[in-house]
Short mmCIF file of C-alpha atoms in Angstrom, two decimals:
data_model
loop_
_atom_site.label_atom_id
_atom_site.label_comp_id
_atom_site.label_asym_id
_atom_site.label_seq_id
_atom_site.Cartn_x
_atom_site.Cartn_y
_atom_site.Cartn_z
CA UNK K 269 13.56 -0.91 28.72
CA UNK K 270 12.42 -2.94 31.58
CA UNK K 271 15.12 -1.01 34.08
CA UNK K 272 13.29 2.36 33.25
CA UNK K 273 9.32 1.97 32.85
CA UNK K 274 7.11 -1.04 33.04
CA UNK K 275 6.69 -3.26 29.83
CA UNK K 276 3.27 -4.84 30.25
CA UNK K 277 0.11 -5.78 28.97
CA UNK K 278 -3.38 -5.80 29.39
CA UNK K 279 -6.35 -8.43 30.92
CA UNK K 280 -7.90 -10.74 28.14
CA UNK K 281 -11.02 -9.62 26.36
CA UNK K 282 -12.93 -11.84 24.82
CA UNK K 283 -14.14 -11.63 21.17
CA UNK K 284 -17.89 -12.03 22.70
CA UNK K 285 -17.51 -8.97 24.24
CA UNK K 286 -16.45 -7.27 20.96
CA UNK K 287 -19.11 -4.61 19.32
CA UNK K 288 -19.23 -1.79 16.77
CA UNK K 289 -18.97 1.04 18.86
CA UNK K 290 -17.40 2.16 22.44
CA UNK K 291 -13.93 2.72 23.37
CA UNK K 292 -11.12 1.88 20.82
CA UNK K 293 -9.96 -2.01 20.80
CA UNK K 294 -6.75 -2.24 18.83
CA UNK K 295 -5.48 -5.76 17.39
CA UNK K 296 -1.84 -5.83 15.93
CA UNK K 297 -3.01 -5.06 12.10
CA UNK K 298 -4.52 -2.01 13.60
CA UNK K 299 -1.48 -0.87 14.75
CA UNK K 300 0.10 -1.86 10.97
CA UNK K 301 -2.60 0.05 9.82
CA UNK K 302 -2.65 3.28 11.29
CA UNK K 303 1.28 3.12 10.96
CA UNK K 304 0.91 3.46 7.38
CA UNK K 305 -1.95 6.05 7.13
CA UNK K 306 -4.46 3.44 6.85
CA UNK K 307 -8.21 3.42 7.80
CA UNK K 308 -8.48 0.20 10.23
CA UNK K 309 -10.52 -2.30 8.33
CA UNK K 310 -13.68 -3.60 10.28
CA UNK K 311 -13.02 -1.62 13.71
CA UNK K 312 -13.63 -3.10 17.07
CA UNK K 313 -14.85 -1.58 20.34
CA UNK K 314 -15.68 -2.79 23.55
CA UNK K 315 -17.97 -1.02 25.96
CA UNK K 316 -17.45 1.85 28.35
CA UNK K 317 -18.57 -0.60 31.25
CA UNK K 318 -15.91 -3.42 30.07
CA UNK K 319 -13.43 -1.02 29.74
CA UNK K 320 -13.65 0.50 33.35
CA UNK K 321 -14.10 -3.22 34.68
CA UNK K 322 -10.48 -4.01 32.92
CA UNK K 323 -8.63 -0.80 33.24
CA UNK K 324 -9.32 -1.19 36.88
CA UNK K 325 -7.20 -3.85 36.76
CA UNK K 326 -4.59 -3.38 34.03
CA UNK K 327 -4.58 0.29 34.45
CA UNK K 328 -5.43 3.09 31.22
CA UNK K 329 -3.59 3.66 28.53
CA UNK K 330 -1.85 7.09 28.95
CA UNK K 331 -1.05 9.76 26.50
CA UNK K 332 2.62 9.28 25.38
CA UNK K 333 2.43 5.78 26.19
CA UNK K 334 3.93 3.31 23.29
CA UNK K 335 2.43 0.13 21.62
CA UNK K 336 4.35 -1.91 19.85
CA UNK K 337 3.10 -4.82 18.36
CA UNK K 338 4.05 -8.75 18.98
CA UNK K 339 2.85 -10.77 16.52
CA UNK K 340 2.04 -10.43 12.40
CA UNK K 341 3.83 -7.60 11.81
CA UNK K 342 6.68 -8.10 14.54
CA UNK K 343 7.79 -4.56 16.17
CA UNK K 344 5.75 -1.32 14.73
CA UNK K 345 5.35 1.08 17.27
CA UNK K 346 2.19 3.22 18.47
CA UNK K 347 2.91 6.58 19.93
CA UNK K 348 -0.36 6.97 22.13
CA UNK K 349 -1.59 10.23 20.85
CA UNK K 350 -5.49 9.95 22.21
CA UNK K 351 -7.28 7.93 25.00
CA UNK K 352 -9.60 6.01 25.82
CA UNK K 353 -8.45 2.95 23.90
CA UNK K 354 -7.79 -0.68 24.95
CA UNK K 355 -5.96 -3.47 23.40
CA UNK K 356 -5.77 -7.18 22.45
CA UNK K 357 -3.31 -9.20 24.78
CA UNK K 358 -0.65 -11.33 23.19
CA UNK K 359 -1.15 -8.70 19.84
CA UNK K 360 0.85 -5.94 21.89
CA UNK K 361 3.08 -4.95 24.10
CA UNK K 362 2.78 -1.93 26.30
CA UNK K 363 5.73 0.30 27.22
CA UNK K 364 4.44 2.52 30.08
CA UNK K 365 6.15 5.52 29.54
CA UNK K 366 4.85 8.08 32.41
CA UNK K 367 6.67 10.84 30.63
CA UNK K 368 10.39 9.42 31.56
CA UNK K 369 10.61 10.05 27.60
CA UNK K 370 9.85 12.61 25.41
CA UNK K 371 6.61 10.70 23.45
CA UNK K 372 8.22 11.21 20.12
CA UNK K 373 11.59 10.89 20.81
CA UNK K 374 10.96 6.91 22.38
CA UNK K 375 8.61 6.32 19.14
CA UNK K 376 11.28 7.14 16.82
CA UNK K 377 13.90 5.03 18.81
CA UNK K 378 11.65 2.20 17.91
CA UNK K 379 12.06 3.04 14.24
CA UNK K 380 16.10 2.63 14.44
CA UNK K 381 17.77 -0.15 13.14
CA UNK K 382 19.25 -0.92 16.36
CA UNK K 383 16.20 -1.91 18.17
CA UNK K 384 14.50 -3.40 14.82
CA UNK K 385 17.46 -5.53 14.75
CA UNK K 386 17.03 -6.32 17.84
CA UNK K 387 13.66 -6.66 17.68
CA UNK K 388 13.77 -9.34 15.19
CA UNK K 389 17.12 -11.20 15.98
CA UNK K 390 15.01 -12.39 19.52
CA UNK K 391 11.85 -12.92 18.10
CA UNK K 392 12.90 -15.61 15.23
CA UNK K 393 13.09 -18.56 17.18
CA UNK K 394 9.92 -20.74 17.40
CA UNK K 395 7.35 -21.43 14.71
CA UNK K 396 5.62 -18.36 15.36
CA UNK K 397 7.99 -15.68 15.91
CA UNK K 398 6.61 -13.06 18.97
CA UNK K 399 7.73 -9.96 20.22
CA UNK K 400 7.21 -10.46 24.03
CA UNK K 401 6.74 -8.74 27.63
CA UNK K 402 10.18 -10.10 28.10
CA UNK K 403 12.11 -9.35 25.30
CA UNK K 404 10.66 -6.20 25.35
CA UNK K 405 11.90 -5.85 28.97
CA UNK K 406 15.48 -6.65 27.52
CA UNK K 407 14.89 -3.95 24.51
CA UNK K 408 18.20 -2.03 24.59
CA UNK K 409 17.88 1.51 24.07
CA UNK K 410 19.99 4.70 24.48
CA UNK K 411 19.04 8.07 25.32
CA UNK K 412 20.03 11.69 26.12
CA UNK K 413 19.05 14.32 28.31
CA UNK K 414 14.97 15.33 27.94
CA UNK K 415 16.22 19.09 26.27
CA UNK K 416 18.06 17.19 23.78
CA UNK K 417 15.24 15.00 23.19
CA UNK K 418 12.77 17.80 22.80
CA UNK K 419 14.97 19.16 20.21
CA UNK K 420 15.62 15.54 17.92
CA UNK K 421 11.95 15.15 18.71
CA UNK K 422 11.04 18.22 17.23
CA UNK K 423 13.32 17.85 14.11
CA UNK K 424 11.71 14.59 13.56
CA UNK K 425 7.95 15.80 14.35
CA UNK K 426 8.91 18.40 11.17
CA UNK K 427 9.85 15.83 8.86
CA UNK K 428 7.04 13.74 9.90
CA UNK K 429 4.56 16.74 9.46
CA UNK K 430 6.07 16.94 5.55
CA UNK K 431 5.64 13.66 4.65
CA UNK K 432 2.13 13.45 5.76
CA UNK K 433 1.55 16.91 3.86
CA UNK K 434 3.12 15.23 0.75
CA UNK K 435 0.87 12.09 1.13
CA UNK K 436 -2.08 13.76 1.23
CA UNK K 437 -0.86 15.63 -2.18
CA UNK K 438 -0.74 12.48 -3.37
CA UNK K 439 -3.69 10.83 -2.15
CA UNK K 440 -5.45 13.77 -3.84
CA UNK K 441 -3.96 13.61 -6.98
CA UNK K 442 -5.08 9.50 -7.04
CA UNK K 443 -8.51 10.32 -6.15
CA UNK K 444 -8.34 12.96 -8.82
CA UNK K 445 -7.70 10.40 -11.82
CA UNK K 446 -9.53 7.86 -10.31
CA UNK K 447 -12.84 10.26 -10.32
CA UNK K 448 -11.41 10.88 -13.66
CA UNK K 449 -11.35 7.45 -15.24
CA UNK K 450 -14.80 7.37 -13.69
CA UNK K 451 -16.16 9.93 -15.93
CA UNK K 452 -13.90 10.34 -19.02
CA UNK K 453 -14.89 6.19 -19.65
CA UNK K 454 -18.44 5.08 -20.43
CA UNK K 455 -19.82 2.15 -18.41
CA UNK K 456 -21.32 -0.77 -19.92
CA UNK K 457 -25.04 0.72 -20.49
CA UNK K 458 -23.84 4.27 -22.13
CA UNK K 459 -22.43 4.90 -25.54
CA UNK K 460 -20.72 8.09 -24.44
CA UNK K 461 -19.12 9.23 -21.24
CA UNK K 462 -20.45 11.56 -18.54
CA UNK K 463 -17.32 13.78 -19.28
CA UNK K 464 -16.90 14.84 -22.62
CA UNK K 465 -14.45 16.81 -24.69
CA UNK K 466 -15.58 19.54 -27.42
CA UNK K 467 -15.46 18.38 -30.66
CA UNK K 468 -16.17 14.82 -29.59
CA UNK K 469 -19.93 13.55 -29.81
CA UNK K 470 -19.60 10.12 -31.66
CA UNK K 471 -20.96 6.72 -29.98
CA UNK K 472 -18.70 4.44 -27.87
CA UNK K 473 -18.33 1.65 -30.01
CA UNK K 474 -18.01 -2.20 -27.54
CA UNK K 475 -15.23 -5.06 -28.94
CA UNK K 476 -14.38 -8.45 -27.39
CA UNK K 477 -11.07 -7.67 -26.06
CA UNK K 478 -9.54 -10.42 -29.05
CA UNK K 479 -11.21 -8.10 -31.75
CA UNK K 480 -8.69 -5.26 -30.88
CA UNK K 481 -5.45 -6.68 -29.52
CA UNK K 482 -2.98 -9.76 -30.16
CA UNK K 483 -1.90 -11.80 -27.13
CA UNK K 484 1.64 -12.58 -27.04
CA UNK K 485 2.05 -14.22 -23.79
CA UNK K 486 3.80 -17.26 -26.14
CA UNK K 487 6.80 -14.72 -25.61
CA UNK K 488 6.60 -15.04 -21.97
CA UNK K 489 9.73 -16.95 -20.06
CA UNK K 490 10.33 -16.93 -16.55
CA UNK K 491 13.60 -17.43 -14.43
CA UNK K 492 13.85 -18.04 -11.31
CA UNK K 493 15.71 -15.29 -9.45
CA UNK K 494 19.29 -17.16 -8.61
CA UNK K 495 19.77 -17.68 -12.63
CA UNK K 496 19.26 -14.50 -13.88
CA UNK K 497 21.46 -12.22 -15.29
CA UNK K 498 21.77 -8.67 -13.54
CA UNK K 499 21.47 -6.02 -16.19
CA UNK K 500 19.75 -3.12 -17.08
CA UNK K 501 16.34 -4.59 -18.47
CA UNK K 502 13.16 -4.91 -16.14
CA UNK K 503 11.69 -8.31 -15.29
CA UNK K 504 8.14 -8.38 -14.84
CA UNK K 505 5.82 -10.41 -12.63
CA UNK K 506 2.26 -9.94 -12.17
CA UNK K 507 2.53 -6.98 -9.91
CA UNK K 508 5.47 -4.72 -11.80
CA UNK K 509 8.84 -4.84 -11.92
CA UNK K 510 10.37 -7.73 -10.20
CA UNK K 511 14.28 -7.02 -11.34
CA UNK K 512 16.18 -5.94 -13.74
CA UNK K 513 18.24 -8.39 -15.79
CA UNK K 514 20.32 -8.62 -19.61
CA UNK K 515 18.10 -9.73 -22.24
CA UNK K 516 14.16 -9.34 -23.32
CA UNK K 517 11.44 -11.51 -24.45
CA UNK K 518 9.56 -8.57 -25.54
CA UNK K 519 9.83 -5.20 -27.02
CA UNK K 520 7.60 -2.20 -28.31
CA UNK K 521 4.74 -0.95 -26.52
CA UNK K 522 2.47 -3.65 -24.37
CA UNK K 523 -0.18 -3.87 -21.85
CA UNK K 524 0.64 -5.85 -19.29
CA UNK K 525 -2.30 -7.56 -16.85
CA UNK K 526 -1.78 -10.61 -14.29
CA UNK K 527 -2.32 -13.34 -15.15
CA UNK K 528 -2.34 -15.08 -11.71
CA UNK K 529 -0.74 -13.73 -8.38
CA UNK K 530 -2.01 -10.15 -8.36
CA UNK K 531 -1.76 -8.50 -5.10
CA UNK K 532 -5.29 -6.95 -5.21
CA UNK K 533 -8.50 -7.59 -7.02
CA UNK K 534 -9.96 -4.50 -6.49
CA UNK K 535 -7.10 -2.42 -7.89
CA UNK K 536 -6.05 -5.24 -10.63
CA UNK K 537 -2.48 -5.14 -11.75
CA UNK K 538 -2.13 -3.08 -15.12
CA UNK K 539 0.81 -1.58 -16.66
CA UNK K 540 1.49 -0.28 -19.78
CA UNK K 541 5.33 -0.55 -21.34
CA UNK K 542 7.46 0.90 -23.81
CA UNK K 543 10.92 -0.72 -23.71
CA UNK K 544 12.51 -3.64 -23.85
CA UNK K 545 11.04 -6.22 -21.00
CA UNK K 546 11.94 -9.89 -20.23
CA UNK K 547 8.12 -10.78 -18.95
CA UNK K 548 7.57 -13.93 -16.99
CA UNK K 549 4.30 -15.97 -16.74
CA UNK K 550 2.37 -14.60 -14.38
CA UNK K 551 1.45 -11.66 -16.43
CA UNK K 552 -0.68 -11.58 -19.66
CA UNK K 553 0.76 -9.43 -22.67
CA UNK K 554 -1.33 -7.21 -24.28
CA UNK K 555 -0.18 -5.45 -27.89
CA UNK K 556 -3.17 -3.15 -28.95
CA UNK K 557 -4.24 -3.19 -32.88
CA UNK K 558 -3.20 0.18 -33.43
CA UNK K 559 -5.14 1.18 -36.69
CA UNK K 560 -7.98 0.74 -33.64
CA UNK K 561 -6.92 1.39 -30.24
CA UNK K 562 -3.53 3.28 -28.85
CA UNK K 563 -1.61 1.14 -26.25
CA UNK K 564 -1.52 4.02 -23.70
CA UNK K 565 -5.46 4.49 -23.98
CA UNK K 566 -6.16 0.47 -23.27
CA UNK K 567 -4.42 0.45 -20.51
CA UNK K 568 -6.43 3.31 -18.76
CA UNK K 569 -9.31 1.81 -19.64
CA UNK K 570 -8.49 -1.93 -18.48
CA UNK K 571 -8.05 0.27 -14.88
CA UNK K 572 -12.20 0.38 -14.82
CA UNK K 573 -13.41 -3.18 -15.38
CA UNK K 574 -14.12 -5.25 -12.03
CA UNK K 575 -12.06 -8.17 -12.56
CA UNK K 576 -13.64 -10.11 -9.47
CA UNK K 577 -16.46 -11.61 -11.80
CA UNK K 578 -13.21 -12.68 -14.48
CA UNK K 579 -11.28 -14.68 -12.02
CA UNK K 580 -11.11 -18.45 -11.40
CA UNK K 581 -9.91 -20.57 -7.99
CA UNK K 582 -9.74 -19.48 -4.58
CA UNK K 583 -7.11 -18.22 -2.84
CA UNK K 584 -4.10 -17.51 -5.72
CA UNK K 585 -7.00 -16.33 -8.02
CA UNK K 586 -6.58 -16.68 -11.71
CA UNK K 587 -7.62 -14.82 -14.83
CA UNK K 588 -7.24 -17.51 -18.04
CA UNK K 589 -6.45 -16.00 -21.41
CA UNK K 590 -9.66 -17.61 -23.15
CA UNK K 591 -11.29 -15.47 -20.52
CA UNK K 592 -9.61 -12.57 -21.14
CA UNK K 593 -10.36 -12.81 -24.54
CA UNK K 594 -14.46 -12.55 -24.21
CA UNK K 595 -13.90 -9.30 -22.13
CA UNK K 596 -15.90 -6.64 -23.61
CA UNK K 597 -14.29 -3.59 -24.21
CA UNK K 598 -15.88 0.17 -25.54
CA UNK K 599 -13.39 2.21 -27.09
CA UNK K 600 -14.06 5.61 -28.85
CA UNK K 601 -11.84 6.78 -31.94
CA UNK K 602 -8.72 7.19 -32.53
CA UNK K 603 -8.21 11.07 -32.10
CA UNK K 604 -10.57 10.62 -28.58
CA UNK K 605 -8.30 8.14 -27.12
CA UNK K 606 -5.40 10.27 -27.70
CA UNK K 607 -7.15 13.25 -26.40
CA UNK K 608 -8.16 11.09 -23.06
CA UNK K 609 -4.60 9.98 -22.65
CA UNK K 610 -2.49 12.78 -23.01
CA UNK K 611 -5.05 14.26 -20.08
CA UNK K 612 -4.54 11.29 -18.00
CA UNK K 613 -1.12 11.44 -18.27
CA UNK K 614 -0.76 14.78 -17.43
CA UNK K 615 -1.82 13.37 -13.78
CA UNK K 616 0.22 10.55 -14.02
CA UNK K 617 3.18 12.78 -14.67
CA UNK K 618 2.11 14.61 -11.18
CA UNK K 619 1.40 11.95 -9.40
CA UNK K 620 4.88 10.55 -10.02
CA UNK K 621 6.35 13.95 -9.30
CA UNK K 622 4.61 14.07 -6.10
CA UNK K 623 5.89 10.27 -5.25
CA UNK K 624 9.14 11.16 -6.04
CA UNK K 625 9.26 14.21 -3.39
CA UNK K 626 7.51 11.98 -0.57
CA UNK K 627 10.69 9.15 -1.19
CA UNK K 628 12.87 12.28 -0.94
CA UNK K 629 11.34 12.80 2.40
CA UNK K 630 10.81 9.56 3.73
CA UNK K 631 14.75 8.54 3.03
CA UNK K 632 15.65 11.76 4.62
CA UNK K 633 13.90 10.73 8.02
CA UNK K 634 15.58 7.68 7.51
CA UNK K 635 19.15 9.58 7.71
CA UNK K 636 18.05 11.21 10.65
CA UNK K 637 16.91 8.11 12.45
CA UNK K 638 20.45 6.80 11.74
CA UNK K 639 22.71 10.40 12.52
CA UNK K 640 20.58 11.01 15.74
CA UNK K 641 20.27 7.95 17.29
CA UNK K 642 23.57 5.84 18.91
#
């Protein structure tokens, strides 16, 4: 890459001269971010003044320009799609393009195995592996003539357009059961939901989550992953399926909550289960008392407690049964519960229909990153 444009960076700014609004200042997780259709968590600017003082000397970011980031997150590119914007030094590295390549074409090339491999082949050595000006000068890439460019470019701008269609489908489709968990559930000073049913007008009636299920994480065994057994039976962790393996520690239909190592408080790991399952012990196991409460229905509504005031420790946070236990829990009869659940399902069913077609889609682009690049 160095031979054809000029792989660079930018003059340090400093974190004093950091503020809440102003021109774009992107730091390597920003660039992770917005690479998978994320909002950029607590955005940083820096002014227009600072960013004239500095581009005077590192030069602007130009449309069709490519960041690609050097540290965290080795090697996700940026296509440069809108300016002004600056950048944190030593977080990225700058490939000047000036239009030698199509825009699309070079971020794409980034995306192929070959230069990932690359990529992370030269960036392993050291305790803190970094994608630098250097190797990024010494980034190997092969190209042909700007027409045929245009066209892979184009084929590849199509697929990206679907995907991002089909995400959105299914962005919509979560935000429409999570506004619907919101209102077909009553919170913790109502006896009846915002959203109700015909033919259902009785009180919400609140349980201790002990009154209405049995815990049977004695069950539980975990194996570490070079002794198990491949088969055809899922292994769970904390956060879903973790293998698949020959054997089960538990079958029927559970609940399944972690226990300790869940990957997000705010959306707490929950999963209900109807097969066999060989469960380790980072995940609680929850069988509901079924003359009471439907398995399928205490799983939804295990979705809408905050589990931040539950946990204990800091860092790998930790949510003991005894704990669990005192949870308090309004459930509304039988015939309700099944008449919430077979609506929330009906989503569910969607949503995995929808995440099925945007896998389609995303291991097609893969085929073409591989068929159209050398």
């Amino acid at each position: 890459m160095g031979k054809i444009m000029n792989v660079t960076s930018v003059k340090r700014i400093h974190q004093s001269d950091w503020q809440k609004v102003g021109i774009p200042f992107y730091r390597a997780r920003d660039v992770v971010a917005i690479s998978k259709g994320q909002k950029i968590s607590e955005p940083i600017y820096i002014s227009e003044n600072k960013y004239k003082e500095f581009s005077e000397i590192s030069g602007k970011v130009k449309i069709n320009d490519l960041l690609v980031t050097g540290v965290g997150t080795i090697g996700v590119p940026l296509l440069v799609q809108k300016t002004p914007l600056y950048f944190k030094d030593g977080n990225i590295i700058w490939f000047q393009n000036n239009n030698q390549f199509n825009g699309i074409f070079l971020y794409n090339a980034f995306l192929t195995r070959s230069i990932q491999n690359f990529i992370k082949t030269t960036t392993g050595v050291g305790t803190v592996p970094t994608y630098t000006i250097i190797t990024g000068k010494e980034t190997p890439i092969s190209f042909p003539k700007p027409k045929e460019q245009d066209r892979i470019a184009t084929l590849l701008k199509t697929a990206e357009n679907l995907i991002t269609l089909q995400q959105r489908k299914l962005e919509q489709l979560k935000q429409l059961k999570k506004a619907m968990l919101q209102q077909l559930f009553v919170n913790k000073n109502n006896k009846q939901p915002i959203l109700k049913f015909k033919n259902f007008r009785n009180n919400w009636r609140e349980y201790k989550l002990s009154e209405i299920v049995n815990l049977e994480d004695n069950k539980r065994k975990p194996v570490k992953a070079t002794e198990r057994i491949r088969g055809k039976i899922p292994y769970y962790g904390a956060n879903g399926i973790q293998d698949y393996v020959k054997g089960y520690t538990h079958i029927g239909k559970h609940v399944l909550i972690a226990e300790d190592g869940a990957n997000s408080v705010d959306d707490y790991p929950i999963y209900f289960i109807y097969s066999p399952s060989w469960i380790n012990n980072h995940t609680h196991v929850l069988t509901a008392k079924e003359e009471i409460l439907s398995s399928e229905f205490l799983a939804y509504a295990l979705k809408k407690i905050n589990y931040a005031k539950y946990l204990v420790g800091s860092g790998r946070y930790k949510l003991n049964a005894e704990i669990l236990k005192l949870i308090p829990l309004k459930i509304p009869t039988m015939n309700e519960q099944k008449y919430i659940e077979s609506n929330l399902s009906k989503i569910d069913k969607l949503i995995i229909l929808q995440q099925n077609k945007l896998t389609q889609l995303t291991t097609l682009k893969r085929y073409l990153l591989q068929k159209l690049f050398i």
